């Protein structure tokens, strides 16, 4: 059971907009720690997609955006493309006794 | 170009040991904190261990504390993970990942991973 909760799967048609939620608690997201997002294409290593809640590393298309509010965060993908089909993970820091750096369980995005 | 290349994975019996290595290039390794993150087959990501740039500060996930040891050799631009008393549940792809941002930050570069299989 992951410290951060994500929906197991989401789907959308090409060109559509999808969002992926990431719900935490008062010891992680709600404590003010930033949320970061990773994209893992099939058979590859994770890649940083969003850092510091809403910042995109160089090379990441502006179709990807992130936001954070309270104890939750969201990743939005607009203009969905076939190559966006991947697993997406949120990550934050947890200040509880069993904390440190924590991930969501991951969300499988299917492009219909 | 930042590159992280893991090695040392393989098949090991329960109770056995394995030492993973991560060779870093394309950045000043001694200036960065580093981590190990693992992913069991078909499962999500799990942070395993953190080491500060000098090696003086180290943290472990509860699931590996007392069995795994992280270390680094800044002269060789290398990160290590000594894994002892291995269990079936340690079976995973192990990634080394560069730490970025603040102390409670994120992982901006990842290696390709090395598979560790614990089975008799």
PDB file of N, CA, C and O in Angstrom, chain B residues 2-62:
ATOM      1  N   UNK B   2      24.403  13.497 -18.868  1.00  0.00           N
ATOM      2  CA  UNK B   2      24.387  12.705 -17.639  1.00  0.00           C
ATOM      3  C   UNK B   2      24.107  11.243 -17.974  1.00  0.00           C
ATOM      4  O   UNK B   2      23.172  10.932 -18.708  1.00  0.00           O
ATOM      5  N   UNK B   3      24.949  10.359 -17.449  1.00  0.00           N
ATOM      6  CA  UNK B   3      24.723   8.928 -17.626  1.00  0.00           C
ATOM      7  C   UNK B   3      24.914   8.206 -16.307  1.00  0.00           C
ATOM      8  O   UNK B   3      25.866   8.485 -15.571  1.00  0.00           O
ATOM      9  N   UNK B   4      24.017   7.285 -16.036  1.00  0.00           N
ATOM     10  CA  UNK B   4      24.098   6.406 -14.872  1.00  0.00           C
ATOM     11  C   UNK B   4      23.939   4.980 -15.385  1.00  0.00           C
ATOM     12  O   UNK B   4      22.940   4.668 -16.040  1.00  0.00           O
ATOM     13  N   UNK B   5      24.921   4.142 -15.099  1.00  0.00           N
ATOM     14  CA  UNK B   5      24.899   2.775 -15.613  1.00  0.00           C
ATOM     15  C   UNK B   5      25.070   1.803 -14.457  1.00  0.00           C
ATOM     16  O   UNK B   5      26.139   1.732 -13.844  1.00  0.00           O
ATOM     17  N   UNK B   6      23.996   1.044 -14.188  1.00  0.00           N
ATOM     18  CA  UNK B   6      24.032   0.060 -13.101  1.00  0.00           C
ATOM     19  C   UNK B   6      24.577  -1.274 -13.607  1.00  0.00           C
ATOM     20  O   UNK B   6      24.461  -1.607 -14.792  1.00  0.00           O
ATOM     21  N   UNK B   7      25.135  -2.028 -12.684  1.00  0.00           N
ATOM     22  CA  UNK B   7      25.607  -3.377 -12.982  1.00  0.00           C
ATOM     23  C   UNK B   7      25.612  -4.187 -11.693  1.00  0.00           C
ATOM     24  O   UNK B   7      25.446  -3.635 -10.599  1.00  0.00           O
ATOM     25  N   UNK B   8      25.776  -5.504 -11.840  1.00  0.00           N
ATOM     26  CA  UNK B   8      25.900  -6.354 -10.665  1.00  0.00           C
ATOM     27  C   UNK B   8      24.675  -7.189 -10.330  1.00  0.00           C
ATOM     28  O   UNK B   8      24.721  -8.003  -9.406  1.00  0.00           O
ATOM     29  N   UNK B   9      23.589  -6.978 -11.052  1.00  0.00           N
ATOM     30  CA  UNK B   9      22.390  -7.758 -10.781  1.00  0.00           C
ATOM     31  C   UNK B   9      22.548  -9.204 -11.213  1.00  0.00           C
ATOM     32  O   UNK B   9      23.520  -9.569 -11.881  1.00  0.00           O
ATOM     33  N   UNK B  10      21.591 -10.019 -10.823  1.00  0.00           N
ATOM     34  CA  UNK B  10      21.638 -11.425 -11.212  1.00  0.00           C
ATOM     35  C   UNK B  10      20.743 -12.269 -10.342  1.00  0.00           C
ATOM     36  O   UNK B  10      19.945 -11.746  -9.560  1.00  0.00           O
ATOM     37  N   UNK B  11      20.896 -13.580 -10.464  1.00  0.00           N
ATOM     38  CA  UNK B  11      20.111 -14.543  -9.696  1.00  0.00           C
ATOM     39  C   UNK B  11      20.884 -14.933  -8.445  1.00  0.00           C
ATOM     40  O   UNK B  11      22.066 -15.309  -8.525  1.00  0.00           O
ATOM     41  N   UNK B  12      20.234 -14.858  -7.307  1.00  0.00           N
ATOM     42  CA  UNK B  12      20.875 -15.208  -6.038  1.00  0.00           C
ATOM     43  C   UNK B  12      19.875 -15.967  -5.182  1.00  0.00           C
ATOM     44  O   UNK B  12      18.663 -15.732  -5.268  1.00  0.00           O
ATOM     45  N   UNK B  13      20.381 -16.882  -4.383  1.00  0.00           N
ATOM     46  CA  UNK B  13      19.501 -17.664  -3.507  1.00  0.00           C
ATOM     47  C   UNK B  13      19.075 -16.852  -2.293  1.00  0.00           C
ATOM     48  O   UNK B  13      19.795 -15.935  -1.857  1.00  0.00           O
ATOM     49  N   UNK B  14      17.939 -17.179  -1.730  1.00  0.00           N
ATOM     50  CA  UNK B  14      17.520 -16.511  -0.486  1.00  0.00           C
ATOM     51  C   UNK B  14      18.602 -16.632   0.570  1.00  0.00           C
ATOM     52  O   UNK B  14      19.214 -17.705   0.738  1.00  0.00           O
ATOM     53  N   UNK B  15      18.851 -15.532   1.257  1.00  0.00           N
ATOM     54  CA  UNK B  15      19.908 -15.486   2.258  1.00  0.00           C
ATOM     55  C   UNK B  15      21.251 -15.078   1.698  1.00  0.00           C
ATOM     56  O   UNK B  15      22.201 -14.831   2.456  1.00  0.00           O
ATOM     57  N   UNK B  16      21.347 -14.997   0.391  1.00  0.00           N
ATOM     58  CA  UNK B  16      22.608 -14.663  -0.254  1.00  0.00           C
ATOM     59  C   UNK B  16      22.873 -13.167  -0.313  1.00  0.00           C
ATOM     60  O   UNK B  16      22.110 -12.360   0.221  1.00  0.00           O
ATOM     61  N   UNK B  17      23.986 -12.827  -0.953  1.00  0.00           N
ATOM     62  CA  UNK B  17      24.425 -11.435  -1.044  1.00  0.00           C
ATOM     63  C   UNK B  17      24.707 -11.053  -2.483  1.00  0.00           C
ATOM     64  O   UNK B  17      24.990 -11.914  -3.329  1.00  0.00           O
ATOM     65  N   UNK B  18      24.647  -9.754  -2.721  1.00  0.00           N
ATOM     66  CA  UNK B  18      24.926  -9.215  -4.046  1.00  0.00           C
ATOM     67  C   UNK B  18      25.370  -7.778  -3.867  1.00  0.00           C
ATOM     68  O   UNK B  18      24.904  -7.086  -2.951  1.00  0.00           O
ATOM     69  N   UNK B  19      26.276  -7.318  -4.722  1.00  0.00           N
ATOM     70  CA  UNK B  19      26.715  -5.933  -4.670  1.00  0.00           C
ATOM     71  C   UNK B  19      26.426  -5.265  -6.012  1.00  0.00           C
ATOM     72  O   UNK B  19      26.940  -5.686  -7.042  1.00  0.00           O
ATOM     73  N   UNK B  20      25.603  -4.225  -5.963  1.00  0.00           N
ATOM     74  CA  UNK B  20      25.286  -3.465  -7.159  1.00  0.00           C
ATOM     75  C   UNK B  20      26.221  -2.265  -7.273  1.00  0.00           C
ATOM     76  O   UNK B  20      26.633  -1.692  -6.257  1.00  0.00           O
ATOM     77  N   UNK B  21      26.517  -1.893  -8.500  1.00  0.00           N
ATOM     78  CA  UNK B  21      27.335  -0.708  -8.767  1.00  0.00           C
ATOM     79  C   UNK B  21      26.595   0.214  -9.723  1.00  0.00           C
ATOM     80  O   UNK B  21      25.767  -0.234 -10.527  1.00  0.00           O
ATOM     81  N   UNK B  22      26.914   1.488  -9.642  1.00  0.00           N
ATOM     82  CA  UNK B  22      26.353   2.482 -10.550  1.00  0.00           C
ATOM     83  C   UNK B  22      27.481   3.422 -10.954  1.00  0.00           C
ATOM     84  O   UNK B  22      28.033   4.122 -10.101  1.00  0.00           O
ATOM     85  N   UNK B  23      27.808   3.413 -12.228  1.00  0.00           N
ATOM     86  CA  UNK B  23      28.877   4.283 -12.746  1.00  0.00           C
ATOM     87  C   UNK B  23      28.260   5.562 -13.284  1.00  0.00           C
ATOM     88  O   UNK B  23      27.367   5.508 -14.134  1.00  0.00           O
ATOM     89  N   UNK B  24      28.739   6.679 -12.777  1.00  0.00           N
ATOM     90  CA  UNK B  24      28.189   7.978 -13.165  1.00  0.00           C
ATOM     91  C   UNK B  24      29.153   8.731 -14.065  1.00  0.00           C
ATOM     92  O   UNK B  24      30.372   8.645 -13.900  1.00  0.00           O
ATOM     93  N   UNK B  25      28.597   9.482 -15.005  1.00  0.00           N
ATOM     94  CA  UNK B  25      29.406  10.317 -15.878  1.00  0.00           C
ATOM     95  C   UNK B  25      28.574  11.490 -16.383  1.00  0.00           C
ATOM     96  O   UNK B  25      27.340  11.465 -16.297  1.00  0.00           O
ATOM     97  N   UNK B  26      29.254  12.506 -16.863  1.00  0.00           N
ATOM     98  CA  UNK B  26      28.568  13.657 -17.436  1.00  0.00           C
ATOM     99  C   UNK B  26      28.192  14.734 -16.437  1.00  0.00           C
ATOM    100  O   UNK B  26      27.543  15.719 -16.807  1.00  0.00           O
ATOM    101  N   UNK B  27      28.569  14.561 -15.176  1.00  0.00           N
ATOM    102  CA  UNK B  27      28.314  15.583 -14.162  1.00  0.00           C
ATOM    103  C   UNK B  27      29.324  15.392 -13.036  1.00  0.00           C
ATOM    104  O   UNK B  27      30.023  14.378 -12.964  1.00  0.00           O
ATOM    105  N   UNK B  28      29.389  16.385 -12.148  1.00  0.00           N
ATOM    106  CA  UNK B  28      30.323  16.323 -11.019  1.00  0.00           C
ATOM    107  C   UNK B  28      29.707  15.464  -9.927  1.00  0.00           C
ATOM    108  O   UNK B  28      28.959  15.942  -9.068  1.00  0.00           O
ATOM    109  N   UNK B  29      30.028  14.172  -9.980  1.00  0.00           N
ATOM    110  CA  UNK B  29      29.405  13.174  -9.100  1.00  0.00           C
ATOM    111  C   UNK B  29      29.536  13.564  -7.630  1.00  0.00           C
ATOM    112  O   UNK B  29      28.580  13.419  -6.862  1.00  0.00           O
ATOM    113  N   UNK B  30      30.668  14.066  -7.232  1.00  0.00           N
ATOM    114  CA  UNK B  30      30.922  14.358  -5.819  1.00  0.00           C
ATOM    115  C   UNK B  30      30.057  15.484  -5.278  1.00  0.00           C
ATOM    116  O   UNK B  30      30.026  15.711  -4.068  1.00  0.00           O
ATOM    117  N   UNK B  31      29.355  16.190  -6.146  1.00  0.00           N
ATOM    118  CA  UNK B  31      28.511  17.303  -5.708  1.00  0.00           C
ATOM    119  C   UNK B  31      27.055  16.904  -5.504  1.00  0.00           C
ATOM    120  O   UNK B  31      26.252  17.725  -5.069  1.00  0.00           O
ATOM    121  N   UNK B  32      26.712  15.679  -5.834  1.00  0.00           N
ATOM    122  CA  UNK B  32      25.318  15.271  -5.810  1.00  0.00           C
ATOM    123  C   UNK B  32      25.032  14.149  -4.822  1.00  0.00           C
ATOM    124  O   UNK B  32      25.789  13.191  -4.689  1.00  0.00           O
ATOM    125  N   UNK B  33      23.888  14.279  -4.144  1.00  0.00           N
ATOM    126  CA  UNK B  33      23.348  13.175  -3.377  1.00  0.00           C
ATOM    127  C   UNK B  33      22.834  12.128  -4.364  1.00  0.00           C
ATOM    128  O   UNK B  33      22.465  12.467  -5.487  1.00  0.00           O
ATOM    129  N   UNK B  34      22.800  10.890  -3.931  1.00  0.00           N
ATOM    130  CA  UNK B  34      22.362   9.811  -4.807  1.00  0.00           C
ATOM    131  C   UNK B  34      21.402   8.874  -4.065  1.00  0.00           C
ATOM    132  O   UNK B  34      21.356   8.853  -2.837  1.00  0.00           O
ATOM    133  N   UNK B  35      20.667   8.110  -4.837  1.00  0.00           N
ATOM    134  CA  UNK B  35      19.685   7.193  -4.266  1.00  0.00           C
ATOM    135  C   UNK B  35      19.661   5.871  -5.036  1.00  0.00           C
ATOM    136  O   UNK B  35      20.083   5.792  -6.187  1.00  0.00           O
ATOM    137  N   UNK B  36      19.111   4.867  -4.376  1.00  0.00           N
ATOM    138  CA  UNK B  36      18.706   3.628  -5.033  1.00  0.00           C
ATOM    139  C   UNK B  36      17.185   3.529  -4.916  1.00  0.00           C
ATOM    140  O   UNK B  36      16.620   3.757  -3.840  1.00  0.00           O
ATOM    141  N   UNK B  37      16.539   3.211  -6.017  1.00  0.00           N
ATOM    142  CA  UNK B  37      15.095   3.025  -6.081  1.00  0.00           C
ATOM    143  C   UNK B  37      14.852   1.682  -6.763  1.00  0.00           C
ATOM    144  O   UNK B  37      15.537   1.353  -7.727  1.00  0.00           O
ATOM    145  N   UNK B  38      13.884   0.908  -6.278  1.00  0.00           N
ATOM    146  CA  UNK B  38      13.642  -0.388  -6.895  1.00  0.00           C
ATOM    147  C   UNK B  38      12.205  -0.530  -7.360  1.00  0.00           C
ATOM    148  O   UNK B  38      11.315   0.215  -6.930  1.00  0.00           O
ATOM    149  N   UNK B  39      12.002  -1.497  -8.238  1.00  0.00           N
ATOM    150  CA  UNK B  39      10.681  -1.757  -8.797  1.00  0.00           C
ATOM    151  C   UNK B  39      10.510  -3.257  -8.957  1.00  0.00           C
ATOM    152  O   UNK B  39      11.147  -3.876  -9.825  1.00  0.00           O
ATOM    153  N   UNK B  40       9.671  -3.847  -8.122  1.00  0.00           N
ATOM    154  CA  UNK B  40       9.380  -5.270  -8.228  1.00  0.00           C
ATOM    155  C   UNK B  40       8.628  -5.531  -9.533  1.00  0.00           C
ATOM    156  O   UNK B  40       7.958  -4.632 -10.055  1.00  0.00           O
ATOM    157  N   UNK B  41       8.715  -6.740 -10.063  1.00  0.00           N
ATOM    158  CA  UNK B  41       8.056  -7.047 -11.341  1.00  0.00           C
ATOM    159  C   UNK B  41       6.578  -6.702 -11.327  1.00  0.00           C
ATOM    160  O   UNK B  41       5.835  -7.163 -10.455  1.00  0.00           O
ATOM    161  N   UNK B  42       6.162  -5.859 -12.264  1.00  0.00           N
ATOM    162  CA  UNK B  42       4.767  -5.474 -12.376  1.00  0.00           C
ATOM    163  C   UNK B  42       4.259  -4.555 -11.285  1.00  0.00           C
ATOM    164  O   UNK B  42       3.048  -4.304 -11.196  1.00  0.00           O
ATOM    165  N   UNK B  43       5.165  -4.041 -10.462  1.00  0.00           N
ATOM    166  CA  UNK B  43       4.769  -3.192  -9.332  1.00  0.00           C
ATOM    167  C   UNK B  43       5.276  -1.765  -9.507  1.00  0.00           C
ATOM    168  O   UNK B  43       5.906  -1.427 -10.517  1.00  0.00           O
ATOM    169  N   UNK B  44       5.012  -0.939  -8.501  1.00  0.00           N
ATOM    170  CA  UNK B  44       5.420   0.453  -8.538  1.00  0.00           C
ATOM    171  C   UNK B  44       6.828   0.683  -8.033  1.00  0.00           C
ATOM    172  O   UNK B  44       7.578  -0.248  -7.740  1.00  0.00           O
ATOM    173  N   UNK B  45       7.174   1.955  -7.925  1.00  0.00           N
ATOM    174  CA  UNK B  45       8.510   2.357  -7.501  1.00  0.00           C
ATOM    175  C   UNK B  45       8.592   2.426  -5.981  1.00  0.00           C
ATOM    176  O   UNK B  45       7.646   2.854  -5.312  1.00  0.00           O
ATOM    177  N   UNK B  46       9.740   2.017  -5.449  1.00  0.00           N
ATOM    178  CA  UNK B  46       9.980   2.060  -4.004  1.00  0.00           C
ATOM    179  C   UNK B  46      11.366   2.634  -3.755  1.00  0.00           C
ATOM    180  O   UNK B  46      12.368   2.055  -4.204  1.00  0.00           O
ATOM    181  N   UNK B  47      11.437   3.743  -3.023  1.00  0.00           N
ATOM    182  CA  UNK B  47      12.732   4.293  -2.633  1.00  0.00           C
ATOM    183  C   UNK B  47      13.409   3.322  -1.663  1.00  0.00           C
ATOM    184  O   UNK B  47      12.770   2.805  -0.746  1.00  0.00           O
ATOM    185  N   UNK B  48      14.720   3.098  -1.860  1.00  0.00           N
ATOM    186  CA  UNK B  48      15.456   2.125  -1.051  1.00  0.00           C
ATOM    187  C   UNK B  48      16.464   2.792  -0.124  1.00  0.00           C
ATOM    188  O   UNK B  48      16.522   2.486   1.074  1.00  0.00           O
ATOM    189  N   UNK B  49      17.282   3.699  -0.669  1.00  0.00           N
ATOM    190  CA  UNK B  49      18.352   4.257   0.137  1.00  0.00           C
ATOM    191  C   UNK B  49      18.853   5.575  -0.450  1.00  0.00           C
ATOM    192  O   UNK B  49      18.758   5.798  -1.657  1.00  0.00           O
ATOM    193  N   UNK B  50      19.379   6.423   0.449  1.00  0.00           N
ATOM    194  CA  UNK B  50      19.895   7.746   0.094  1.00  0.00           C
ATOM    195  C   UNK B  50      21.296   7.892   0.681  1.00  0.00           C
ATOM    196  O   UNK B  50      21.565   7.407   1.786  1.00  0.00           O
ATOM    197  N   UNK B  51      22.163   8.602  -0.046  1.00  0.00           N
ATOM    198  CA  UNK B  51      23.484   8.932   0.481  1.00  0.00           C
ATOM    199  C   UNK B  51      23.810  10.363   0.086  1.00  0.00           C
ATOM    200  O   UNK B  51      23.584  10.780  -1.055  1.00  0.00           O
ATOM    201  N   UNK B  52      24.329  11.117   1.026  1.00  0.00           N
ATOM    202  CA  UNK B  52      24.700  12.503   0.760  1.00  0.00           C
ATOM    203  C   UNK B  52      25.931  12.559  -0.146  1.00  0.00           C
ATOM    204  O   UNK B  52      26.584  11.543  -0.399  1.00  0.00           O
ATOM    205  N   UNK B  53      26.256  13.738  -0.603  1.00  0.00           N
ATOM    206  CA  UNK B  53      27.354  13.893  -1.560  1.00  0.00           C
ATOM    207  C   UNK B  53      28.693  13.445  -0.976  1.00  0.00           C
ATOM    208  O   UNK B  53      29.527  12.874  -1.690  1.00  0.00           O
ATOM    209  N   UNK B  54      28.885  13.661   0.295  1.00  0.00           N
ATOM    210  CA  UNK B  54      30.141  13.265   0.930  1.00  0.00           C
ATOM    211  C   UNK B  54      30.106  11.842   1.467  1.00  0.00           C
ATOM    212  O   UNK B  54      31.142  11.274   1.819  1.00  0.00           O
ATOM    213  N   UNK B  55      28.907  11.292   1.550  1.00  0.00           N
ATOM    214  CA  UNK B  55      28.743   9.952   2.105  1.00  0.00           C
ATOM    215  C   UNK B  55      28.527   9.945   3.612  1.00  0.00           C
ATOM    216  O   UNK B  55      28.409   8.873   4.210  1.00  0.00           O
ATOM    217  N   UNK B  56      28.452  11.108   4.202  1.00  0.00           N
ATOM    218  CA  UNK B  56      28.364  11.184   5.656  1.00  0.00           C
ATOM    219  C   UNK B  56      26.942  10.966   6.184  1.00  0.00           C
ATOM    220  O   UNK B  56      26.756  10.643   7.360  1.00  0.00           O
ATOM    221  N   UNK B  57      25.957  11.165   5.341  1.00  0.00           N
ATOM    222  CA  UNK B  57      24.556  10.979   5.749  1.00  0.00           C
ATOM    223  C   UNK B  57      23.921   9.911   4.883  1.00  0.00           C
ATOM    224  O   UNK B  57      23.981   9.982   3.657  1.00  0.00           O
ATOM    225  N   UNK B  58      23.325   8.938   5.536  1.00  0.00           N
ATOM    226  CA  UNK B  58      22.749   7.781   4.844  1.00  0.00           C
ATOM    227  C   UNK B  58      21.399   7.449   5.464  1.00  0.00           C
ATOM    228  O   UNK B  58      21.229   7.508   6.685  1.00  0.00           O
ATOM    229  N   UNK B  59      20.437   7.099   4.613  1.00  0.00           N
ATOM    230  CA  UNK B  59      19.129   6.665   5.079  1.00  0.00           C
ATOM    231  C   UNK B  59      18.710   5.409   4.316  1.00  0.00           C
ATOM    232  O   UNK B  59      19.098   5.218   3.170  1.00  0.00           O
ATOM    233  N   UNK B  60      17.885   4.602   4.976  1.00  0.00           N
ATOM    234  CA  UNK B  60      17.360   3.390   4.356  1.00  0.00           C
ATOM    235  C   UNK B  60      15.859   3.290   4.575  1.00  0.00           C
ATOM    236  O   UNK B  60      15.328   3.729   5.591  1.00  0.00           O
ATOM    237  N   UNK B  61      15.182   2.667   3.632  1.00  0.00           N
ATOM    238  CA  UNK B  61      13.788   2.299   3.839  1.00  0.00           C
ATOM    239  C   UNK B  61      13.740   1.210   4.911  1.00  0.00           C
ATOM    240  O   UNK B  61      14.676   0.405   5.035  1.00  0.00           O
ATOM    241  N   UNK B  62      12.659   1.183   5.668  1.00  0.00           N
ATOM    242  CA  UNK B  62      12.531   0.182   6.727  1.00  0.00           C
ATOM    243  C   UNK B  62      12.662  -1.235   6.182  1.00  0.00           C
ATOM    244  O   UNK B  62      13.155  -2.137   6.864  1.00  0.00           O
TER     245      UNK B  62
END
